[in-house]
Coordinates of C-alpha atoms in Angstrom, one line a residue:
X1 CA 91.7 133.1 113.4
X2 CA 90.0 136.1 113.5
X3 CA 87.1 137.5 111.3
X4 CA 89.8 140.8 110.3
X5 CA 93.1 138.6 110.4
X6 CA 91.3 136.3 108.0
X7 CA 90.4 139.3 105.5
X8 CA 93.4 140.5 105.3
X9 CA 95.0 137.2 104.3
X10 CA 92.3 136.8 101.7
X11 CA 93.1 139.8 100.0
X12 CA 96.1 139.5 100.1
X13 CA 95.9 135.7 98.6
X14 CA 93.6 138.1 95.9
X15 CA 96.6 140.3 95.3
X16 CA 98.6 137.1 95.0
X17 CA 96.7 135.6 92.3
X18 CA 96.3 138.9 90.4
X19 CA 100.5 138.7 90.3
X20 CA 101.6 135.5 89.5
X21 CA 98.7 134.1 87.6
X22 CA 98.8 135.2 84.0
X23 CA 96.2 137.4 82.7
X24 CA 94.1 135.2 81.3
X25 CA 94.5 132.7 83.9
X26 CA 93.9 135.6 86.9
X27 CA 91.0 136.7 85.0
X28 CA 89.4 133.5 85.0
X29 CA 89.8 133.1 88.8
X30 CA 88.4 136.4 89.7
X31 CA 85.6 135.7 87.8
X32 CA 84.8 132.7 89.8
X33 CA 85.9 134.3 92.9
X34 CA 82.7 136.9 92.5
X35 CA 80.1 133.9 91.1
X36 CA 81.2 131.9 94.6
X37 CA 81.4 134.7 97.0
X38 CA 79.1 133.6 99.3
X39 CA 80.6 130.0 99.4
X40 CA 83.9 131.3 99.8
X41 CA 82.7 133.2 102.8
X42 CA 80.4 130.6 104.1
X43 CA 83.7 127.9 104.0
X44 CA 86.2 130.4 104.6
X45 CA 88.1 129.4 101.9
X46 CA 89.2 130.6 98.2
X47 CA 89.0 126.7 96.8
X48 CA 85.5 127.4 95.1
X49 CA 87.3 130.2 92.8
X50 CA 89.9 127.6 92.4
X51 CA 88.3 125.2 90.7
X52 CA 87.8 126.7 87.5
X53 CA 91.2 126.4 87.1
X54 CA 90.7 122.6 87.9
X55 CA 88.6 122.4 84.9
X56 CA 90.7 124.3 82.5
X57 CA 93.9 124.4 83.7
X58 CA 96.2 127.7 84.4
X59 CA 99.1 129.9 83.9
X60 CA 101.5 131.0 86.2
X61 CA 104.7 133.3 87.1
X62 CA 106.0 132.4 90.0
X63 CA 108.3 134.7 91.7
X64 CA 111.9 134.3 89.9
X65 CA 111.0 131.9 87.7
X66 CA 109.4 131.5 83.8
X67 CA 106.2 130.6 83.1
X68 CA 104.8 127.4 84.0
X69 CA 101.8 125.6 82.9
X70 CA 99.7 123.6 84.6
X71 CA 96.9 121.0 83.2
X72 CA 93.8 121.0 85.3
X73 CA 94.4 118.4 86.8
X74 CA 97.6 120.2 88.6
X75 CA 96.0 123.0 89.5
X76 CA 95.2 121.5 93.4
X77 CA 98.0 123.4 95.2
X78 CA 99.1 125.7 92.4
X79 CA 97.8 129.3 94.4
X80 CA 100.0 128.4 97.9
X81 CA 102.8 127.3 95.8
X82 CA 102.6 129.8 93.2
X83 CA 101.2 132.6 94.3
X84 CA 101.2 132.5 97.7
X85 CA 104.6 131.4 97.5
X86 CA 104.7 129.2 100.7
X87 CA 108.2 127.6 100.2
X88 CA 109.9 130.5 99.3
X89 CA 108.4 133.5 100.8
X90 CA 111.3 133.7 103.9
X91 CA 113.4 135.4 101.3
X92 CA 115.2 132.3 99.6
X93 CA 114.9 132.8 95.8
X94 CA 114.7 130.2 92.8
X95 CA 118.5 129.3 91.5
X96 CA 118.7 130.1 87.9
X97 CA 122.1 127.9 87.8
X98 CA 123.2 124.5 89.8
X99 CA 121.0 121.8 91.6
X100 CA 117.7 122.2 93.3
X101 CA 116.9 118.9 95.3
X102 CA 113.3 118.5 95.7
X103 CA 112.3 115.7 98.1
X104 CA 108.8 115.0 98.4
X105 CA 108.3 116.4 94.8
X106 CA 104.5 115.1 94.9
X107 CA 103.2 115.7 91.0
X108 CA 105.9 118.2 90.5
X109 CA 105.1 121.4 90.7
X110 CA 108.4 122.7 92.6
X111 CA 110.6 120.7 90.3
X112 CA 109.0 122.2 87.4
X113 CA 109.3 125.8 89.2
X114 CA 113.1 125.1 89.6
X115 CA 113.7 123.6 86.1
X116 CA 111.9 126.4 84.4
X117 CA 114.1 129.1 86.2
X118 CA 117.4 127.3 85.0
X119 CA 118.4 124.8 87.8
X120 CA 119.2 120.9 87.5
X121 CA 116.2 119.2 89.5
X122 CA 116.2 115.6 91.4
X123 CA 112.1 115.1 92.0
X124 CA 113.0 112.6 94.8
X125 CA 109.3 110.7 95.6
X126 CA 108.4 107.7 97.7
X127 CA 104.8 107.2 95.5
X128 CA 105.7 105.8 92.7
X129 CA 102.2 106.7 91.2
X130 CA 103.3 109.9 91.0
X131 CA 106.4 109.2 88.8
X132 CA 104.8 109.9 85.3
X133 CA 102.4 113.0 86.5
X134 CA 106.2 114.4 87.2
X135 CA 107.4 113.5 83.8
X136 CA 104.3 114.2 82.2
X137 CA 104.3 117.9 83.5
X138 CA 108.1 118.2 82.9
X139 CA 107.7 117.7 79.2
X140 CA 104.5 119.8 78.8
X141 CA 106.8 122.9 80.0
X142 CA 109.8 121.8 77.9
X143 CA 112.4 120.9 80.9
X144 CA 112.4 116.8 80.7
X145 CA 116.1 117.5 80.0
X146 CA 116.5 119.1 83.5
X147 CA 114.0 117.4 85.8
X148 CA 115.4 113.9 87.4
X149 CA 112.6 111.7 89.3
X150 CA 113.9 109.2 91.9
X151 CA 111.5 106.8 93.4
X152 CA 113.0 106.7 96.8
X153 CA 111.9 107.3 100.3
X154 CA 114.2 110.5 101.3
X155 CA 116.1 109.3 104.7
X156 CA 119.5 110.4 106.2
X157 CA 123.1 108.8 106.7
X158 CA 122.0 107.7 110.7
X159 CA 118.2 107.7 110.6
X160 CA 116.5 105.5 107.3
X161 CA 113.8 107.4 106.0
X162 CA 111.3 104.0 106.1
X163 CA 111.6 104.0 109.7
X164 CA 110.0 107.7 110.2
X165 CA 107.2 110.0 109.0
X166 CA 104.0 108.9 107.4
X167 CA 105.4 106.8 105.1
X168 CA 107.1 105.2 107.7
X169 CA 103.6 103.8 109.3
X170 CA 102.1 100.8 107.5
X171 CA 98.5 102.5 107.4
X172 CA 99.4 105.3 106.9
X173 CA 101.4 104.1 104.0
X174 CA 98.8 101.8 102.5
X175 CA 96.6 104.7 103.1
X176 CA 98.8 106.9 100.3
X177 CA 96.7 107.5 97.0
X178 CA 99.8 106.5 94.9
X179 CA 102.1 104.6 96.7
X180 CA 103.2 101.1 95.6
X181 CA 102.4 98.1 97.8
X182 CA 106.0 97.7 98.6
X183 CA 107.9 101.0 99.8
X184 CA 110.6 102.1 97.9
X185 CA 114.6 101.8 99.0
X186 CA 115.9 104.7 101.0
X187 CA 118.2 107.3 99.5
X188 CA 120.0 110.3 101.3
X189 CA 121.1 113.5 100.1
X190 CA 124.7 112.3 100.1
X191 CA 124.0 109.4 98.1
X192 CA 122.5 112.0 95.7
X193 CA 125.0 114.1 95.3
X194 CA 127.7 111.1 94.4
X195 CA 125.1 109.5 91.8
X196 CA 124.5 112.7 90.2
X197 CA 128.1 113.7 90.6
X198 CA 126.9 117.0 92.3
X199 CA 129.3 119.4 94.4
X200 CA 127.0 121.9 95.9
X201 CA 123.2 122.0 96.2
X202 CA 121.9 125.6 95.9
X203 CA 118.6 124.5 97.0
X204 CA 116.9 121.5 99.2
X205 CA 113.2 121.7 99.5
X206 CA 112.1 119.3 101.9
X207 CA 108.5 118.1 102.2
X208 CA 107.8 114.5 103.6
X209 CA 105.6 114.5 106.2
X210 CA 107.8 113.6 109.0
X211 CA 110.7 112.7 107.3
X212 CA 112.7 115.4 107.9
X213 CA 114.1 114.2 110.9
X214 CA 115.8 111.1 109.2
X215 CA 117.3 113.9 106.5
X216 CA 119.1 115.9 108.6
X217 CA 120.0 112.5 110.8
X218 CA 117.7 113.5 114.5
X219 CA 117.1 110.4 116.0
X220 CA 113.7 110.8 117.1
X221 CA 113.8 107.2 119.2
X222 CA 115.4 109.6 122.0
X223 CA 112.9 112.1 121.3
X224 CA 110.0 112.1 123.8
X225 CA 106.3 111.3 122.4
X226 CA 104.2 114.3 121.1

């Protein structure tokens, strides 16, 4: 990348933060932005400004949604998703009504996003470790009511998810920082949307490294070797 292209993306991640952190949350961040200048520059990166917000957590308005708050100890993550807006920046928007499907929900930060803005969440996850970081943030934000967590490895109706992806590797799996010894049973979107009794999704995020292909039923077996 070069030295311009990566300027302009760092203001802009600077503009970023200024609008969807909260004041007192921004402030705090440009503060440690200026102490850690030169490391910033020297790694190319903004994570030394972010870890003040690692040690005392952080505010955010995310586009079309409420606020959300995050314990420092969610805060890895929080400026792409947040403020950078990674998953939504191609123009989708946040439904404020219906059923957001988040699989690969990780600690929970999407599914919180979605619950906050009105929407009916599955956090579908294969870790189970991650199951009560998803509940815990869920009821420090108030939406336990609208935030569902499935331990499940997402896979489709032709392609099981435990066949592809990371999680589908054994050392890659036992590799995981919270995934249980034994993988968890697949589940597909379908199968969702009969438990849960839903009729339309307004929103599927999908994030699970790899196994994307077993959601939306590719068969990679026929697919030739990267």
């Amino acid at each position: 990348m070069s030295e311009t292209r990566m300027a302009r993306r760092a203001i802009a991640d600077i503009g970023s933060v200024c609008r969807h952190a909260r004041p007192a949350s921004a402030a705090r961040w440009l503060t440690s932005f200026a102490a850690h200048l030169v490391e910033c520059e020297s790694t190319r990166s903004l994570a030394p400004a972010d870890r003040i917000w690692a040690r005392k957590g952080a505010r955010f308005q995310p586009p079309g949604g409420a606020a959300i708050s995050l314990p420092g100890a969610y805060t890895a993550g929080a400026r792409e998703m947040y403020c950078r807006n990674v998953y939504l920046r191609t123009g989708f928007v946040m439904p404020r009504t219906g059923w957001v499907l988040d699989l690969g929900a990780n600690r929970g930060l999407f599914s919180v996003w979605a619950a906050q803005a009105g929407a009916q969440v599955i956090a579908v996850e294969a870790q189970r470790g991650f199951e009560p970081d998803i509940r815990r943030l869920a009821a420090h934000n108030g939406v336990s009511d609208r935030v569902h967590v499935e331990i499940a490895l997402a896979g489709g109706t032709i392609t099981g998810g435990a066949t592809v992806g990371v999680v589908g590797d054994d050392e890659r799996w036992a590799a995981t920082s919270h995934g249980a010894p034994q993988r968890p049973a697949d589940v597909s979107v379908p199968q969702l949307m009969s438990v849960y009794e839903i009729g339309r999704v307004e929103l599927l995020k999908v994030d699970i490294e790899g196994g994307e292909f077993a959601v939306f039923g590719i068969v990679i077996s026929a697919m030739p070797p990267p």
